[in-house]
C-alpha atoms as a PDB file:
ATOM      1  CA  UNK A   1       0.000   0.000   0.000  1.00  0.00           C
ATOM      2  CA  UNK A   2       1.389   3.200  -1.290  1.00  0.00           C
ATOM      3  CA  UNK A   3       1.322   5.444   2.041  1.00  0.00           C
ATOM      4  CA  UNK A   4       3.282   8.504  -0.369  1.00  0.00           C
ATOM      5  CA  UNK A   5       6.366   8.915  -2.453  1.00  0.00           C
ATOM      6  CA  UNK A   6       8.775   7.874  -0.325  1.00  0.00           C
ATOM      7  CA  UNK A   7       7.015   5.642   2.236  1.00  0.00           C
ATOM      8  CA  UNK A   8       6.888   7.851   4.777  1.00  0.00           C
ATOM      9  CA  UNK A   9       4.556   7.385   7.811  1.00  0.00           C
ATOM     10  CA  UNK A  10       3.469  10.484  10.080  1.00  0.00           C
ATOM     11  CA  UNK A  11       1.828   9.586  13.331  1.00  0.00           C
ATOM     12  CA  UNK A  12       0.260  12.400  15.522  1.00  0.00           C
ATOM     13  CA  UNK A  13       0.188  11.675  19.269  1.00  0.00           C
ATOM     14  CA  UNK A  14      -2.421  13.695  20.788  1.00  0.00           C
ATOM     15  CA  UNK A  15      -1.415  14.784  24.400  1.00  0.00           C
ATOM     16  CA  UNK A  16      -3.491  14.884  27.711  1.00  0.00           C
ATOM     17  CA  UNK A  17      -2.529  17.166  30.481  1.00  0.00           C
ATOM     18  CA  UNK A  18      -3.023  15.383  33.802  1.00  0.00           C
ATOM     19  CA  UNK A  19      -3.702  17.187  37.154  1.00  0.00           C
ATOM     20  CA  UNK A  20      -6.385  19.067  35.745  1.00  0.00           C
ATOM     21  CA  UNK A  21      -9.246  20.990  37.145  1.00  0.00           C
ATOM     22  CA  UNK A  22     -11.516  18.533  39.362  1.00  0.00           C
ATOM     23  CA  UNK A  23     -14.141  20.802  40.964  1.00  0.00           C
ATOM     24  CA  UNK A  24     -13.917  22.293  44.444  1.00  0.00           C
ATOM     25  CA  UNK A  25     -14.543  19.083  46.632  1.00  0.00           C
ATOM     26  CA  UNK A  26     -11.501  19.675  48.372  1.00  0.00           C
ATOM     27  CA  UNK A  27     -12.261  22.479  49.552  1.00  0.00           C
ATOM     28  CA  UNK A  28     -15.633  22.136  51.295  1.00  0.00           C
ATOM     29  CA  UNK A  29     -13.466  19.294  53.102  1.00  0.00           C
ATOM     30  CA  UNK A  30     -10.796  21.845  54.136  1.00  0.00           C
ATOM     31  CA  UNK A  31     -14.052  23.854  55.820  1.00  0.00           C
ATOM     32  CA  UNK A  32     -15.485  21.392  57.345  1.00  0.00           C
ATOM     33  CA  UNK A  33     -11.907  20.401  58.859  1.00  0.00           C
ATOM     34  CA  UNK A  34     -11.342  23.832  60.113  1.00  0.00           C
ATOM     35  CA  UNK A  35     -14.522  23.927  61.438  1.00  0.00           C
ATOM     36  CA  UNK A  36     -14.225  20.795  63.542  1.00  0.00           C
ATOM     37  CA  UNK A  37     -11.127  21.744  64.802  1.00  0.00           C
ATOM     38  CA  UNK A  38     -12.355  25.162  65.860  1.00  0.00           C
ATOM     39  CA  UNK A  39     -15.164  23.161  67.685  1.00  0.00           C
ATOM     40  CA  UNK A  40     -12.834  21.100  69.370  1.00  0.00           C
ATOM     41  CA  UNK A  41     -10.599  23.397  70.389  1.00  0.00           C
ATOM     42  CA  UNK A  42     -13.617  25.801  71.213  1.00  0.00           C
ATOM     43  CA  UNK A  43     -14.877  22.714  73.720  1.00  0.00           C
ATOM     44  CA  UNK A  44     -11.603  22.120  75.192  1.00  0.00           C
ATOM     45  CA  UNK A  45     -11.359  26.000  76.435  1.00  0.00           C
ATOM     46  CA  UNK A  46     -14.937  25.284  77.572  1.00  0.00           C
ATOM     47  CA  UNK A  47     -14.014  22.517  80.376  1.00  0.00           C
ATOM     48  CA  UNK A  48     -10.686  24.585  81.513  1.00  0.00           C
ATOM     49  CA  UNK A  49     -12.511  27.606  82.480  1.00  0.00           C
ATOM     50  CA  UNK A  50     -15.834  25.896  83.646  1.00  0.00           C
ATOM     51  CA  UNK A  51     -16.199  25.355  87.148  1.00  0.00           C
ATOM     52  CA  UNK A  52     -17.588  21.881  88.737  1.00  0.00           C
ATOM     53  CA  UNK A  53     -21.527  23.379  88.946  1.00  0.00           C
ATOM     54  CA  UNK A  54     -20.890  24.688  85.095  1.00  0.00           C
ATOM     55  CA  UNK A  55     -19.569  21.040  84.071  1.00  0.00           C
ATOM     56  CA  UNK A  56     -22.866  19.834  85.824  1.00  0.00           C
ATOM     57  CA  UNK A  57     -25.159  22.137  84.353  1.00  0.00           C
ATOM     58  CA  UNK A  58     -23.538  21.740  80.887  1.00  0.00           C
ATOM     59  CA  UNK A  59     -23.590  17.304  81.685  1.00  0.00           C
ATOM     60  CA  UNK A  60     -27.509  17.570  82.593  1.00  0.00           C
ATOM     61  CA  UNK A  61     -28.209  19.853  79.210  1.00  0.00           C
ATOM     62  CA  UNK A  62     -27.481  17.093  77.348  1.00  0.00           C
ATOM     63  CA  UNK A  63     -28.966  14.441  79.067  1.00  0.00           C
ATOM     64  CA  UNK A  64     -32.285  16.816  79.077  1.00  0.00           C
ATOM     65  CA  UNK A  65     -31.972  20.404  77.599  1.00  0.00           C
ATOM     66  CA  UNK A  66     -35.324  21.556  77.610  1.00  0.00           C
ATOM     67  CA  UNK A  67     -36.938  19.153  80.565  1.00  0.00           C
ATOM     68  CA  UNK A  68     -37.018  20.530  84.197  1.00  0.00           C
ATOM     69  CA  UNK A  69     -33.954  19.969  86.500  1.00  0.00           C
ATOM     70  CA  UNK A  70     -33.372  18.306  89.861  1.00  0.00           C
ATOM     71  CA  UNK A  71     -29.059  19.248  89.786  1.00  0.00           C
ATOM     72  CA  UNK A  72     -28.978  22.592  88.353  1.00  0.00           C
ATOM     73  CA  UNK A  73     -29.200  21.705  84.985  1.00  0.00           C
ATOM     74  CA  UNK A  74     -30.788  24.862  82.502  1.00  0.00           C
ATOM     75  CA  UNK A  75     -31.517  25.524  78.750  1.00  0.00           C
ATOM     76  CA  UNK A  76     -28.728  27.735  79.121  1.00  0.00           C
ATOM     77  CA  UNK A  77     -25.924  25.556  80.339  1.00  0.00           C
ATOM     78  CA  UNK A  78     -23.234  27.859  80.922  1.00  0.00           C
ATOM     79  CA  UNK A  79     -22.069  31.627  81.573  1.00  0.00           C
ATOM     80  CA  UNK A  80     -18.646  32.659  81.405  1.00  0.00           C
ATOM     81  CA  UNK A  81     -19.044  36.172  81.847  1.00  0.00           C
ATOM     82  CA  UNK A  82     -17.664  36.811  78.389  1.00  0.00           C
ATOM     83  CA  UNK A  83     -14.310  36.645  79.537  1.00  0.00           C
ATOM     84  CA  UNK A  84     -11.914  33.602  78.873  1.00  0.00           C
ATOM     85  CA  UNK A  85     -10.052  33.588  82.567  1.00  0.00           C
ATOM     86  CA  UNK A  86     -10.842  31.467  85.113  1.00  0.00           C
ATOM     87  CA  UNK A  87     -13.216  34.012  87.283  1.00  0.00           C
ATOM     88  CA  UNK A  88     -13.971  33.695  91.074  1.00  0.00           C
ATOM     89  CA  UNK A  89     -16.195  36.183  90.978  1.00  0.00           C
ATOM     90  CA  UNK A  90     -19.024  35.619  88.595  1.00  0.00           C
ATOM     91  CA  UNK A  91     -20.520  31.983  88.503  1.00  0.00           C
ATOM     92  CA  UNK A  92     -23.396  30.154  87.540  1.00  0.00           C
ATOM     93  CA  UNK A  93     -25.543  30.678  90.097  1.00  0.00           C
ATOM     94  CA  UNK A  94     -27.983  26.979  90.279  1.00  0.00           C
ATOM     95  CA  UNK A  95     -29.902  28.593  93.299  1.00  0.00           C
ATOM     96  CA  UNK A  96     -31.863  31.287  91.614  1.00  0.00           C
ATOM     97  CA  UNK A  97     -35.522  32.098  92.564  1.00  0.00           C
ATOM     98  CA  UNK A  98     -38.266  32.304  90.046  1.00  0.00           C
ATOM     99  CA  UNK A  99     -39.478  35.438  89.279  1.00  0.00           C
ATOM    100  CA  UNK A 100     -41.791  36.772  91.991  1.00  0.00           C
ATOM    101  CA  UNK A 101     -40.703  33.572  94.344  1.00  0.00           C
ATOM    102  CA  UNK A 102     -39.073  34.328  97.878  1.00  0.00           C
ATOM    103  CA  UNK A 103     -36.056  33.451  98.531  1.00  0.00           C
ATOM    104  CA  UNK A 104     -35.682  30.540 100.768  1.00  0.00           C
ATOM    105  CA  UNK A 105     -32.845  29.090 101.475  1.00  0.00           C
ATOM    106  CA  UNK A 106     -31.789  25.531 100.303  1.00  0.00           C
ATOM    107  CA  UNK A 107     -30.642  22.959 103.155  1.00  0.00           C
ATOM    108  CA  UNK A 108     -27.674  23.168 101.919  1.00  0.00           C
ATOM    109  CA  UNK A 109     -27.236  26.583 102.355  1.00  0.00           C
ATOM    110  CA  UNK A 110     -29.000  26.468 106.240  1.00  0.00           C
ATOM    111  CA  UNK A 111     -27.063  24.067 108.112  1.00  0.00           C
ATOM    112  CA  UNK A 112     -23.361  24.286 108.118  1.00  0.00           C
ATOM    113  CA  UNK A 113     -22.384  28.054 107.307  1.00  0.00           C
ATOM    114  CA  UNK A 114     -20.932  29.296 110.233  1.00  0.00           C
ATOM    115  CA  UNK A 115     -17.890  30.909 110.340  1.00  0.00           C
ATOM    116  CA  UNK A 116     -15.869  28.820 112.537  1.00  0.00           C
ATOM    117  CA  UNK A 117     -17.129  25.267 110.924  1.00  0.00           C
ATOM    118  CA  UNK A 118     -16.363  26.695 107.237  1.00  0.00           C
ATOM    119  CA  UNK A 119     -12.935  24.527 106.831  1.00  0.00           C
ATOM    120  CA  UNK A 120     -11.940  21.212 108.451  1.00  0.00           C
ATOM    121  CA  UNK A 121      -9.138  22.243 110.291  1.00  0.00           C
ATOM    122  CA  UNK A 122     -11.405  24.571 112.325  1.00  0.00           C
ATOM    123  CA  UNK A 123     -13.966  21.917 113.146  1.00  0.00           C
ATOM    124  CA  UNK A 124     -10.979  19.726 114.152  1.00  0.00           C
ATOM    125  CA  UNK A 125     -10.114  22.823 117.280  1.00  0.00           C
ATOM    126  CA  UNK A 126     -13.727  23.090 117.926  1.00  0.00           C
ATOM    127  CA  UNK A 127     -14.629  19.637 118.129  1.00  0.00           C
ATOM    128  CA  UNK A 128     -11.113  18.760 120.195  1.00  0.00           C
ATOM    129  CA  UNK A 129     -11.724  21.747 122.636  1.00  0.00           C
ATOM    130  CA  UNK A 130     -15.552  20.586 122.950  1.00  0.00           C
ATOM    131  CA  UNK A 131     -14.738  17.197 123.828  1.00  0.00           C
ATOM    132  CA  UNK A 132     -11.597  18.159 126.563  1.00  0.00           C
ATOM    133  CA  UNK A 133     -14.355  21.003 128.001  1.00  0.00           C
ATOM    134  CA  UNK A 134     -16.660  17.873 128.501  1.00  0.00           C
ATOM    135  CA  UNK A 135     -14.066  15.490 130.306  1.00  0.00           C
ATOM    136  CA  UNK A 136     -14.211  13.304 127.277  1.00  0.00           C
ATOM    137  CA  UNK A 137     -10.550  12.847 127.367  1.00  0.00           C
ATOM    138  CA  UNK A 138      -8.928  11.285 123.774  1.00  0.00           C
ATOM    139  CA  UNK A 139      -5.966   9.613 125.292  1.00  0.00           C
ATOM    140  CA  UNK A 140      -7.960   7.297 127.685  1.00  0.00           C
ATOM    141  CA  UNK A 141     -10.555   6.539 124.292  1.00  0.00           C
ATOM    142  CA  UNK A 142      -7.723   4.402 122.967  1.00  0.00           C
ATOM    143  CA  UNK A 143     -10.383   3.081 120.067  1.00  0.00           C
ATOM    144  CA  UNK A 144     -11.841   6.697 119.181  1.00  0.00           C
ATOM    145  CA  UNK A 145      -9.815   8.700 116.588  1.00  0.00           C
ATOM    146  CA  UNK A 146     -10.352  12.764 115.088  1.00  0.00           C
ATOM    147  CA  UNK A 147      -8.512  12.866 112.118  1.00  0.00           C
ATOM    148  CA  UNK A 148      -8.803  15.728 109.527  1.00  0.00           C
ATOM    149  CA  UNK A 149     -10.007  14.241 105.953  1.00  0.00           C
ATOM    150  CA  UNK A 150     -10.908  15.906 102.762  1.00  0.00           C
ATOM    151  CA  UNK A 151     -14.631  15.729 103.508  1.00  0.00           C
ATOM    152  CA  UNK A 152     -14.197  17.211 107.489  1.00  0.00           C
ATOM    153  CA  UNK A 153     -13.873  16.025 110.384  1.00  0.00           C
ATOM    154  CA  UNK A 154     -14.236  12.340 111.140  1.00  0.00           C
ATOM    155  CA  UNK A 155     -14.405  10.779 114.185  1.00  0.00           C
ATOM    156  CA  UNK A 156     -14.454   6.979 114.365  1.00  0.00           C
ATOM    157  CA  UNK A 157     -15.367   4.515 116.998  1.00  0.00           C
ATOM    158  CA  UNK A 158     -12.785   1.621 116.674  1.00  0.00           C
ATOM    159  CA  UNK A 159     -14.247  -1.601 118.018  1.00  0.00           C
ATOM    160  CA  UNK A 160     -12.069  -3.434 121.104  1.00  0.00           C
ATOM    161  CA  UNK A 161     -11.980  -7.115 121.423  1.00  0.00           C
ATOM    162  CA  UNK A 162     -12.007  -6.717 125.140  1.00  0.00           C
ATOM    163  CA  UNK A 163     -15.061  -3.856 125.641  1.00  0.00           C
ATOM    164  CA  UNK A 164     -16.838  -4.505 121.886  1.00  0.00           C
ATOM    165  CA  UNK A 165     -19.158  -2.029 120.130  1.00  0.00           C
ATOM    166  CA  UNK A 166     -21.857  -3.991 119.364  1.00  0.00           C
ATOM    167  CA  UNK A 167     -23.235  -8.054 120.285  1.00  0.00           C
ATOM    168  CA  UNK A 168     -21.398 -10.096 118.416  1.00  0.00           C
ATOM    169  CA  UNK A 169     -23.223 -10.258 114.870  1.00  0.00           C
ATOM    170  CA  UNK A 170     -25.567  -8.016 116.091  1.00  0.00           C
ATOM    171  CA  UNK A 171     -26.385  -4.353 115.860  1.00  0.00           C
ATOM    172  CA  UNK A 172     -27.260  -4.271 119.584  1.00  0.00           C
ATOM    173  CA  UNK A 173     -24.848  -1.470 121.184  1.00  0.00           C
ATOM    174  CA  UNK A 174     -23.444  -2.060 124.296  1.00  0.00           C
ATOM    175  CA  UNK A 175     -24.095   0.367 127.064  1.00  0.00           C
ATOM    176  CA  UNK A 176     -20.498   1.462 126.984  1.00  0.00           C
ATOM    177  CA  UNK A 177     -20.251   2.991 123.300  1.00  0.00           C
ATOM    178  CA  UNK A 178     -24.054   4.273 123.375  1.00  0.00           C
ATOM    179  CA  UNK A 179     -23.522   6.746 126.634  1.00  0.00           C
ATOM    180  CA  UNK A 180     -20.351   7.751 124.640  1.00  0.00           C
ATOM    181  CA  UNK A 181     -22.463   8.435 121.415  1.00  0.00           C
ATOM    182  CA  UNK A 182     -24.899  10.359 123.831  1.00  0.00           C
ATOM    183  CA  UNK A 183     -22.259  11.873 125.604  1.00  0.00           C
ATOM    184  CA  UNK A 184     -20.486  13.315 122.549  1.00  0.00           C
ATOM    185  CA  UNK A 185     -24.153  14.530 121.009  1.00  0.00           C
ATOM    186  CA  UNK A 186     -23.781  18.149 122.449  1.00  0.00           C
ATOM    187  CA  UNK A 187     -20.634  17.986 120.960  1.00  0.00           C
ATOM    188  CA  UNK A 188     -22.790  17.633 117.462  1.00  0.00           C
ATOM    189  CA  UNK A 189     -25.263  20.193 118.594  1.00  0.00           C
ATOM    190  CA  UNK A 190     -22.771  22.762 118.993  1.00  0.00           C
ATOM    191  CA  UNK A 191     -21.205  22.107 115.463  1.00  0.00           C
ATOM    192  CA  UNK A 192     -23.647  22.576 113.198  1.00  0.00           C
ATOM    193  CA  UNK A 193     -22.600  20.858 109.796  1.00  0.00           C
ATOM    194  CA  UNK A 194     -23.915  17.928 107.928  1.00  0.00           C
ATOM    195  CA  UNK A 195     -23.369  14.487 109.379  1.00  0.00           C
ATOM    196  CA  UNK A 196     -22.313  11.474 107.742  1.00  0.00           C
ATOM    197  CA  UNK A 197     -22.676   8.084 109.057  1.00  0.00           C
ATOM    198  CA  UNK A 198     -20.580   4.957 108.089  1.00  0.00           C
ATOM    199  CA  UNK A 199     -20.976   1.213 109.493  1.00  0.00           C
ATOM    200  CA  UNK A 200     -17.820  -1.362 108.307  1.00  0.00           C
ATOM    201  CA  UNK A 201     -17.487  -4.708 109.539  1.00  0.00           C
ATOM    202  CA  UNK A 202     -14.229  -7.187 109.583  1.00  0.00           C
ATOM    203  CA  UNK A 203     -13.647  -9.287 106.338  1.00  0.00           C
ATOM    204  CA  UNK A 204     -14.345 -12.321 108.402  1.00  0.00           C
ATOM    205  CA  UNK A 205     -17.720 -13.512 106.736  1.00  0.00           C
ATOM    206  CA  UNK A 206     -20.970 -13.227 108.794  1.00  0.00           C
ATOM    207  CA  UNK A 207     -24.588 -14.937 108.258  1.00  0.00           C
ATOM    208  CA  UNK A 208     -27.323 -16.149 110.550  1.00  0.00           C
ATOM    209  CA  UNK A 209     -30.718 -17.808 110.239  1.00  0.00           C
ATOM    210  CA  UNK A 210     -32.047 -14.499 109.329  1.00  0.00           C
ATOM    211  CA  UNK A 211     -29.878 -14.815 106.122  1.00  0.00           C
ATOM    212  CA  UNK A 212     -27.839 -11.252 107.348  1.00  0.00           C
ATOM    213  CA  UNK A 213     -24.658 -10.523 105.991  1.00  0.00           C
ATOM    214  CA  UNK A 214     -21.879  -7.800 106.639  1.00  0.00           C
ATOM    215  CA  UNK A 215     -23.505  -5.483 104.907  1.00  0.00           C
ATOM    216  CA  UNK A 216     -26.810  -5.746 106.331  1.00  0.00           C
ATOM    217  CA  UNK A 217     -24.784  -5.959 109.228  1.00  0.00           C
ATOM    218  CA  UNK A 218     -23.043  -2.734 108.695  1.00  0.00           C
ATOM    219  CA  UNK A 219     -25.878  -0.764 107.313  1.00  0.00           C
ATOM    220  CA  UNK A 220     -27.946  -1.863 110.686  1.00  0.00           C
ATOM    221  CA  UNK A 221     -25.084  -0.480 113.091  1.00  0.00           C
ATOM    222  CA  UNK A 222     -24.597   2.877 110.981  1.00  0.00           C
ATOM    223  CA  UNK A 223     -28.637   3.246 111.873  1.00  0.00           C
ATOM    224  CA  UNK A 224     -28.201   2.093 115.377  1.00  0.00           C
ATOM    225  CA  UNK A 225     -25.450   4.843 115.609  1.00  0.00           C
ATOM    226  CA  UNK A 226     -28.111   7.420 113.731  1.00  0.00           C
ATOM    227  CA  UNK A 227     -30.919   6.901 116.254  1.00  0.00           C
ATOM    228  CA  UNK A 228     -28.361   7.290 119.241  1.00  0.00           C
ATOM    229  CA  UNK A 229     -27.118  10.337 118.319  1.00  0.00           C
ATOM    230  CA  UNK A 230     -30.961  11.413 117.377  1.00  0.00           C
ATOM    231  CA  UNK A 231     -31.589  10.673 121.056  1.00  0.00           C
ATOM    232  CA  UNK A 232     -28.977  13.072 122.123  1.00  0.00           C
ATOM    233  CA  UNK A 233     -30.770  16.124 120.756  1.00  0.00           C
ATOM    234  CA  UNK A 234     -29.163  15.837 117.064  1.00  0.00           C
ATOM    235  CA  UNK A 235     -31.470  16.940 114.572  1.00  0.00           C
ATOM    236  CA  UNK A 236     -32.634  14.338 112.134  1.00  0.00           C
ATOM    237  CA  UNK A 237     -32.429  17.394 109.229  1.00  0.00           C
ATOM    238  CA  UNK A 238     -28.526  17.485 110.311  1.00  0.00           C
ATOM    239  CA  UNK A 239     -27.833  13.627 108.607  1.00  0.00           C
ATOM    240  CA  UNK A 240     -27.104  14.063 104.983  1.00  0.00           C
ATOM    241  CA  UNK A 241     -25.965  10.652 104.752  1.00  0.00           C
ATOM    242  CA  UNK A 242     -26.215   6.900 106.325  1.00  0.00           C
ATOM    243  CA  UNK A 243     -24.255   4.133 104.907  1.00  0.00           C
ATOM    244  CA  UNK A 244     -22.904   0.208 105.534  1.00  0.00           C
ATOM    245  CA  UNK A 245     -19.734  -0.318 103.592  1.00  0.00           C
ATOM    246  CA  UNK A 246     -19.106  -3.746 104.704  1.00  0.00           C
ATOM    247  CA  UNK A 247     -15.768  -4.710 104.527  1.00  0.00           C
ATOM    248  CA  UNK A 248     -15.073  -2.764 101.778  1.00  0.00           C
ATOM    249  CA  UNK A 249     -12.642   0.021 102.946  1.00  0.00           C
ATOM    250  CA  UNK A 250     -10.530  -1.577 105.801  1.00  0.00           C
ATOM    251  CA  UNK A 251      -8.714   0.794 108.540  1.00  0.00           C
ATOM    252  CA  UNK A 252      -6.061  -1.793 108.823  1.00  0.00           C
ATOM    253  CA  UNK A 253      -5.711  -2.817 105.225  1.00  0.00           C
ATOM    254  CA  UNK A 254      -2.811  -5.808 106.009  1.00  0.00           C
ATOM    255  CA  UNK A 255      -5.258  -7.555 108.671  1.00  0.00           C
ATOM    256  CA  UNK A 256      -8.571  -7.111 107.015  1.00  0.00           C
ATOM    257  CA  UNK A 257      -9.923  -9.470 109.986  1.00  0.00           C
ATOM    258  CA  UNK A 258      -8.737  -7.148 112.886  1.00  0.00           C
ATOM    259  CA  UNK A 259     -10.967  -5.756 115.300  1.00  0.00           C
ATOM    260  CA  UNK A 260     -10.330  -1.965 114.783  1.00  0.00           C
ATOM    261  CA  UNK A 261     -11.658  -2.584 110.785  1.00  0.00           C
ATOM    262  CA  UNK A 262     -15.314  -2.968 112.743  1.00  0.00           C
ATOM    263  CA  UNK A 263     -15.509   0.511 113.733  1.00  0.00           C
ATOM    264  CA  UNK A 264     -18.537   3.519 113.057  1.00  0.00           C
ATOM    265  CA  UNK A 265     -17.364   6.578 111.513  1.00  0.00           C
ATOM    266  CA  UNK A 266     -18.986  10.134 111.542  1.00  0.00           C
ATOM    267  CA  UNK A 267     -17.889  12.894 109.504  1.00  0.00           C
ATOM    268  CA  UNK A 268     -18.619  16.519 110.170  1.00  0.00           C
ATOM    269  CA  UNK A 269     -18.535  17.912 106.385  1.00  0.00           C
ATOM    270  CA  UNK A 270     -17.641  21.102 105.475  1.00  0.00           C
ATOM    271  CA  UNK A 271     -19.881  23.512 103.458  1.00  0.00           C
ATOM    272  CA  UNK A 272     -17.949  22.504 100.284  1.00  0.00           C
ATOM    273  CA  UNK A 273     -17.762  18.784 100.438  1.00  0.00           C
ATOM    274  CA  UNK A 274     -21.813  18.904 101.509  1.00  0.00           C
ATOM    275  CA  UNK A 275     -22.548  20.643  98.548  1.00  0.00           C
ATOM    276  CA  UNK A 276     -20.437  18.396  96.379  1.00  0.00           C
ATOM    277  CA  UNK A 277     -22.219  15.045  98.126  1.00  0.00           C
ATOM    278  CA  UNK A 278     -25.577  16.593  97.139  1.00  0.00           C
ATOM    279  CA  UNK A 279     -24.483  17.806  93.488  1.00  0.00           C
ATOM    280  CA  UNK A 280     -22.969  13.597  93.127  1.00  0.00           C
ATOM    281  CA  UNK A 281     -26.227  12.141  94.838  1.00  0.00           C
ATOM    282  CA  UNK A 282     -28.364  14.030  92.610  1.00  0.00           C
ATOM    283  CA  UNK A 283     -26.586  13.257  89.512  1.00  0.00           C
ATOM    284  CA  UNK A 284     -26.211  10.181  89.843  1.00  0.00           C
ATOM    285  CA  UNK A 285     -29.466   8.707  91.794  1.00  0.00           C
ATOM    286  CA  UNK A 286     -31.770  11.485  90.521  1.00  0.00           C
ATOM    287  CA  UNK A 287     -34.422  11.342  87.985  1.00  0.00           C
ATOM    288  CA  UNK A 288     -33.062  13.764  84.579  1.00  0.00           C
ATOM    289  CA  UNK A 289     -35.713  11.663  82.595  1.00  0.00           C
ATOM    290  CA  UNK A 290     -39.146  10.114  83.561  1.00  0.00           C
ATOM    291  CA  UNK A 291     -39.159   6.752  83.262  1.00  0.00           C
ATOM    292  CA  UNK A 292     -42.508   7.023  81.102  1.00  0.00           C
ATOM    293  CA  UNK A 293     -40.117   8.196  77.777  1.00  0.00           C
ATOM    294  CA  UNK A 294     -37.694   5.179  78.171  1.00  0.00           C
ATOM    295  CA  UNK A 295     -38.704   2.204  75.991  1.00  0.00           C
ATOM    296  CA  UNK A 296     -37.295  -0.310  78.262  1.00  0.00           C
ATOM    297  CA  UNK A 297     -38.054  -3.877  76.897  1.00  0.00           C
ATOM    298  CA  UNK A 298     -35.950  -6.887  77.310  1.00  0.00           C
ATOM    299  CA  UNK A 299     -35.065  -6.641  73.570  1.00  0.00           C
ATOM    300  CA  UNK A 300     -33.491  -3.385  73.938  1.00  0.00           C
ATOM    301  CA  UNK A 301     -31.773  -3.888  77.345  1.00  0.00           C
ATOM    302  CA  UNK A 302     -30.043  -7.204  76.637  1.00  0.00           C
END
């Protein structure tokens, strides 16, 4: 096949630039990078300025932002002031009055405020010089302890294998440790803060025909101690809290069947650690939801 004179054969190669214009996908990505980031970082300045009742308020808007509130949780979760520091000053206030409402105080904010019982290390003076003024004297109570812990003031009954507490696997108090209950109730009286009660028991294991165990055991003695210190004048407003813990926090942790871990413990709190015990209880034992909106069924539970 004759292709021209001299057989020459021309081919044309037609050329494709790569890497050319595909739209502006990329960018919309790019914005909604930027935009996450700024959220995250925008979140993260959030928690570092927020103090504990903001974190709360801001924790129940989410669970419910529009439903009414048993921990201080609002439709409008937080208020910095418009100001990024850390501020002292202004805070969300969770105990504000509806309009027209009068003012009442919460219990919170009517037991526990006085001057002197404001930190733990004065409640330690005033309970010490309380109990010296009333012949109660510590070093003959070789099994009752004051000790200064982040909560208050705690003073715990240590039980004593040769004058015990309590009938054995019983919450029956012997006469010795319930006039020392009654006698240290003035003491209570004259302190005014929020009381909380603790029962533990030994690890050694406990049951009876009553099918009892050591933390039915422990619970019952923290209530024996309760209505004690009830009949000593203390008000029954004045208990925030009354607990058995078993065997579960030890005083002697390397003999976990000594007698001193079968003790009762009552804790004077402080203003601060009240208000924090009330702000935990109601978070996590309150009611942000009625039960009525749950579906709860078997299939979506398990």
């Amino acid at each position: 096949m004759a292709l021209g004179s001299n057989g020459l054969v021309i081919r044309r190669v037609k050329k494709v630039k790569k890497g050319g214009h595909h739209g502006g996908a990329w960018k919309i990505a790019l914005a909604d990078f930027a935009l996450a980031m700024m959220a995250l970082f925008l979140v993260l300045w959030l928690l570092s300025v927020a103090s504990p009742e903001e974190l709360a308020s801001i924790e129940g808007y989410f669970q419910d932002p529009i439903g009414p509130s048993t921990a201080g949780y609002s439709a409008n979760p937080i208020d910095l002031g418009g100001s990024p520091a850390k501020s002292n000053e202004k805070k969300l206030d969770l105990q504000l009055p509806k309009s027209g409402s009068v003012d009442v105080p919460e219990r919170e904010n009517r037991i526990g405020n006085g001057a002197e019982t404001s930190e733990s290390n004065s409640l330690n003076d005033v309970v010490r010089e309380e109990m010296e003024r009333m012949n109660v004297v510590l070093s003959e109570q070789k099994n009752l302890r004051i000790e200064i812990t982040p909560l208050g003031v705690r003073i715990t009954l240590l039980d004593n294998p040769d004058k015990p507490m309590f009938e054995r696997g019983s919450a029956i108090m012997m006469p010795d440790i319930e006039n020392t209950l009654l006698s240290m109730s003035p003491i209570f009286n004259r302190v005014k803060n929020p009381i909380v009660i603790t029962g533990h028991t030994d690890s050694s294991r406990f049951g009876d025909s009553r099918r009892l165990d050591n933390w039915d055991l422990s619970a019952l003695r923290a209530n024996a101690a309760r209505r004690i210190l009830e009949e000593g004048g203390v008000e029954d407003s004045r208990i925030a809290q009354v607990i058995g813990l078993s065997d579960s926090v030890p005083y002697n942790r390397f003999d976990t069947d000594s007698a001193e871990n079968r003790r009762i413990s009552i804790t004077l709190l402080t203003d601060d650690a009240y208000k924090k015990l009330l702000d935990r209880n109601r978070s996590n034992f309150g009611n942000p939801v009625s039960q009525s909106d749950l579906d709860l069924t078997p299939e979506t539970v398990f």
